[in-house]
């Protein structure tokens, strides 16, 4: 990293990325960090690395129906994945994260889709994704790090392995709440250090299991679960508004 004032901002961005609740706590509503999903401090291919994401903005996003700057995309991460609130434009938190991402992407071609960008898009599973099979995959491959209860692990009050559901996890509006996104991430990266060892079917099954638990409400909630599903979750890859184990997911 540069040994100047620009480098100081790059280093601050890296620290925010790795220790988000500590460095950006007023904008964070859970116990996740940016690196919970963007692995290796935003460097690892196939975990939506920042060196690749930075190159694709400005871009139109169907999620909010307009062209987003990279800073606005970061704001969305705080709102949904961090279950918090968006830092205002020009906030030092946003500036540092954008500077860090720019530094990671330096030298790469702007507007170009590169290998390892985003999360992989797995093919549809051979069998319909199944909660019970996913629970078995979770117990065998995931619970050691994320806990049998899905609440992750901390050390010294700092998150080590992220919570996958419940109040300390991402909310219903986050991209990881889309089963296909989650399956692609899991297939490529999980178990940690053993990415690619699960079958496509196992990845789909365990993603379905993970996304079939309660989590914080979608901040776009209209007051009606079914209306919110129709407007924002009208996809076979969303469990929002569906009944699992006798409870409608997302119901207040």
Coordinates of C-alpha atoms in Angstrom, one line a residue:
X1 CA 0.0 0.0 0.0
X2 CA 1.2 3.5 -0.7
X3 CA 3.1 5.2 2.2
X4 CA 1.2 8.5 1.9
X5 CA -2.2 10.0 2.8
X6 CA -3.9 8.1 0.0
X7 CA -2.4 4.9 1.5
X8 CA -3.7 5.8 4.9
X9 CA -7.2 5.8 3.5
X10 CA -6.6 2.5 1.7
X11 CA -5.5 1.0 5.0
X12 CA -8.5 2.4 6.8
X13 CA -10.7 0.9 4.1
X14 CA -9.1 -2.5 4.7
X15 CA -9.7 -2.2 8.4
X16 CA -13.3 -1.3 7.9
X17 CA -13.7 -4.2 5.6
X18 CA -12.2 -6.7 8.1
X19 CA -13.6 -5.3 11.3
X20 CA -16.8 -3.6 10.2
X21 CA -18.7 -3.5 13.5
X22 CA -15.6 -2.0 15.2
X23 CA -14.8 0.7 12.6
X24 CA -18.3 1.4 11.2
X25 CA -20.5 0.5 14.1
X26 CA -23.0 3.2 13.8
X27 CA -24.0 1.9 10.4
X28 CA -24.0 -1.8 11.3
X29 CA -26.9 -3.7 12.8
X30 CA -25.5 -7.2 13.1
X31 CA -22.3 -9.1 13.8
X32 CA -21.1 -9.5 10.2
X33 CA -18.1 -7.9 8.5
X34 CA -17.6 -7.1 4.8
X35 CA -15.2 -10.1 4.7
X36 CA -17.9 -12.4 5.9
X37 CA -19.0 -12.8 2.3
X38 CA -16.2 -11.1 0.4
X39 CA -13.4 -13.5 1.5
X40 CA -9.7 -12.8 2.0
X41 CA -10.4 -9.1 2.6
X42 CA -12.3 -8.8 -0.6
X43 CA -9.6 -10.4 -2.7
X44 CA -10.8 -14.0 -3.3
X45 CA -12.2 -14.9 -6.7
X46 CA -15.8 -16.2 -6.7
X47 CA -16.6 -14.5 -3.4
X48 CA -17.6 -11.2 -5.1
X49 CA -14.1 -9.7 -4.9
X50 CA -13.8 -6.0 -4.7
X51 CA -11.2 -5.7 -7.4
X52 CA -13.8 -7.1 -9.8
X53 CA -16.9 -5.4 -8.4
X54 CA -15.3 -1.9 -8.6
X55 CA -14.9 -2.2 -12.4
X56 CA -18.6 -2.7 -13.1
X57 CA -20.0 0.6 -11.8
X58 CA -21.9 2.8 -12.5
X59 CA -24.5 0.1 -13.5
X60 CA -28.2 -0.3 -13.6
X61 CA -29.6 -2.5 -10.9
X62 CA -33.1 -4.0 -11.1
X63 CA -33.2 -4.2 -7.3
X64 CA -33.7 -0.4 -7.0
X65 CA -34.6 0.5 -10.6
X66 CA -31.8 3.0 -11.4
X67 CA -28.2 3.3 -12.3
X68 CA -26.1 2.9 -9.1
X69 CA -22.6 4.3 -8.5
X70 CA -20.2 2.1 -6.6
X71 CA -20.7 4.2 -3.5
X72 CA -24.4 3.6 -3.7
X73 CA -23.8 -0.1 -4.1
X74 CA -21.8 0.0 -0.9
X75 CA -24.7 1.8 0.8
X76 CA -26.9 -1.1 -0.1
X77 CA -24.6 -3.5 1.5
X78 CA -24.9 -1.7 4.8
X79 CA -28.7 -1.5 4.5
X80 CA -29.2 -5.2 3.7
X81 CA -26.2 -7.4 4.4
X82 CA -25.1 -5.5 7.5
X83 CA -28.8 -5.0 8.5
X84 CA -27.9 -1.4 9.3
X85 CA -28.3 2.0 7.7
X86 CA -26.5 3.5 4.7
X87 CA -23.6 5.9 5.4
X88 CA -24.4 9.2 3.7
X89 CA -22.6 10.1 0.5
X90 CA -19.1 11.4 1.2
X91 CA -19.0 9.8 4.6
X92 CA -15.4 8.8 5.5
X93 CA -16.5 5.2 5.9
X94 CA -17.7 5.1 2.3
X95 CA -14.7 7.0 1.0
X96 CA -12.3 4.6 2.7
X97 CA -14.1 1.5 1.4
X98 CA -14.3 2.9 -2.1
X99 CA -10.6 3.9 -2.0
X100 CA -9.7 0.4 -0.8
X101 CA -11.7 -1.2 -3.6
X102 CA -10.1 1.2 -6.2
X103 CA -6.7 0.2 -5.0
X104 CA -7.5 -3.5 -5.3
X105 CA -8.8 -3.0 -8.8
X106 CA -5.9 -0.7 -10.0
X107 CA -4.7 -1.8 -13.4
X108 CA -7.7 -3.9 -14.3
X109 CA -9.8 -3.0 -17.3
X110 CA -12.9 -0.9 -16.4
X111 CA -16.3 -2.2 -17.5
X112 CA -14.9 -5.7 -18.1
X113 CA -16.3 -8.9 -16.7
X114 CA -13.3 -10.8 -15.3
X115 CA -13.0 -14.5 -14.2
X116 CA -13.9 -14.8 -10.5
X117 CA -16.2 -11.7 -10.6
X118 CA -19.3 -12.0 -8.3
X119 CA -20.6 -15.3 -7.1
X120 CA -20.7 -18.3 -9.5
X121 CA -24.1 -19.1 -10.9
X122 CA -24.6 -22.9 -10.3
X123 CA -26.8 -24.9 -12.7
X124 CA -30.3 -25.9 -11.4
X125 CA -30.0 -29.0 -9.1
X126 CA -30.7 -32.4 -10.4
X127 CA -33.3 -32.8 -7.7
X128 CA -35.4 -30.1 -6.1
X129 CA -33.4 -28.5 -3.3
X130 CA -34.5 -30.0 0.0
X131 CA -34.5 -28.7 3.5
X132 CA -33.9 -32.0 5.2
X133 CA -31.0 -33.0 3.0
X134 CA -29.6 -29.5 3.6
X135 CA -29.8 -29.9 7.3
X136 CA -27.7 -33.1 7.0
X137 CA -25.1 -31.3 4.9
X138 CA -25.1 -28.4 7.4
X139 CA -24.5 -30.8 10.3
X140 CA -21.7 -32.6 8.5
X141 CA -19.9 -29.7 6.9
X142 CA -20.9 -26.3 8.4
X143 CA -21.9 -26.6 12.1
X144 CA -18.3 -26.9 13.3
X145 CA -17.6 -23.3 12.4
X146 CA -21.1 -21.7 12.2
X147 CA -22.6 -23.6 15.2
X148 CA -25.4 -26.0 15.3
X149 CA -27.7 -23.0 15.9
X150 CA -26.3 -21.1 13.0
X151 CA -25.1 -18.2 15.2
X152 CA -21.4 -18.4 14.3
X153 CA -18.5 -17.9 16.7
X154 CA -16.7 -14.9 18.2
X155 CA -13.4 -14.4 19.9
X156 CA -12.9 -11.5 22.3
X157 CA -16.2 -10.0 21.2
X158 CA -15.2 -10.0 17.6
X159 CA -16.9 -12.2 14.9
X160 CA -14.7 -15.1 13.6
X161 CA -17.3 -17.1 11.8
X162 CA -20.5 -15.3 10.8
X163 CA -24.1 -16.0 12.0
X164 CA -26.0 -17.5 9.1
X165 CA -29.5 -16.6 10.4
X166 CA -31.2 -14.9 13.3
X167 CA -30.8 -11.4 14.6
X168 CA -27.0 -11.2 14.1
X169 CA -27.1 -12.2 10.4
X170 CA -28.1 -10.5 7.2
X171 CA -31.7 -9.4 6.6
X172 CA -34.2 -10.6 4.1
X173 CA -33.2 -8.0 1.6
X174 CA -29.6 -9.2 1.3
X175 CA -28.3 -10.9 -1.8
X176 CA -27.3 -14.0 0.2
X177 CA -31.0 -14.5 0.9
X178 CA -31.3 -15.6 -2.7
X179 CA -30.8 -19.4 -2.7
X180 CA -29.0 -19.4 -6.1
X181 CA -26.5 -16.7 -4.9
X182 CA -26.0 -18.6 -1.7
X183 CA -25.5 -21.9 -3.4
X184 CA -22.9 -20.4 -5.8
X185 CA -21.0 -18.9 -2.9
X186 CA -21.1 -22.1 -0.9
X187 CA -20.1 -24.3 -3.8
X188 CA -17.0 -22.2 -4.6
X189 CA -15.9 -21.3 -1.0
X190 CA -17.3 -23.6 1.6
X191 CA -16.3 -25.3 3.9
X192 CA -13.7 -22.6 4.4
X193 CA -10.5 -23.7 2.7
X194 CA -12.2 -26.6 1.0
X195 CA -14.2 -24.8 -1.7
X196 CA -15.4 -27.0 -4.5
X197 CA -15.7 -30.2 -2.4
X198 CA -19.5 -30.1 -2.1
X199 CA -21.6 -31.2 -5.0
X200 CA -23.9 -28.8 -6.7
X201 CA -26.8 -30.7 -5.1
X202 CA -25.3 -30.4 -1.7
X203 CA -24.7 -26.6 -2.2
X204 CA -28.3 -26.1 -3.3
X205 CA -29.7 -28.1 -0.4
X206 CA -27.6 -26.4 2.3
X207 CA -28.3 -23.0 0.8
X208 CA -32.1 -23.8 1.0
X209 CA -31.6 -24.9 4.6
X210 CA -29.8 -21.7 5.5
X211 CA -32.3 -19.5 3.9
X212 CA -35.2 -21.2 5.5
X213 CA -34.6 -19.7 8.9
X214 CA -35.8 -16.4 10.4
X215 CA -33.7 -13.3 10.0
X216 CA -34.2 -9.6 10.3
X217 CA -37.0 -8.1 8.3
X218 CA -36.5 -6.7 4.8
X219 CA -36.2 -2.9 5.3
X220 CA -38.6 -2.5 2.3
X221 CA -41.3 -4.3 4.3
X222 CA -44.7 -2.9 3.3
X223 CA -46.6 -4.1 6.3
X224 CA -47.7 -7.3 4.5
X225 CA -45.5 -10.3 4.1
X226 CA -47.3 -11.4 0.9
X227 CA -47.2 -7.9 -0.6
X228 CA -43.5 -7.6 0.2
X229 CA -42.9 -11.0 -1.4
X230 CA -44.8 -10.0 -4.5
X231 CA -42.9 -6.8 -4.9
X232 CA -39.4 -7.8 -3.9
X233 CA -39.1 -11.6 -3.5
X234 CA -41.1 -13.0 -6.4
X235 CA -38.6 -15.7 -7.2
X236 CA -38.4 -19.4 -6.7
X237 CA -35.0 -18.8 -5.1
X238 CA -36.5 -16.7 -2.2
X239 CA -38.0 -18.4 0.9
X240 CA -39.4 -15.1 2.1
X241 CA -43.2 -15.4 2.7
X242 CA -43.1 -19.2 2.5
X243 CA -44.1 -21.5 5.3
X244 CA -41.4 -23.6 6.9
X245 CA -41.9 -25.8 9.9
X246 CA -45.3 -24.2 10.5
X247 CA -44.1 -20.6 10.4
X248 CA -44.3 -18.1 7.6
X249 CA -40.8 -16.7 7.0
X250 CA -40.7 -12.9 7.4
X251 CA -43.9 -12.7 9.4
X252 CA -43.6 -10.1 12.2

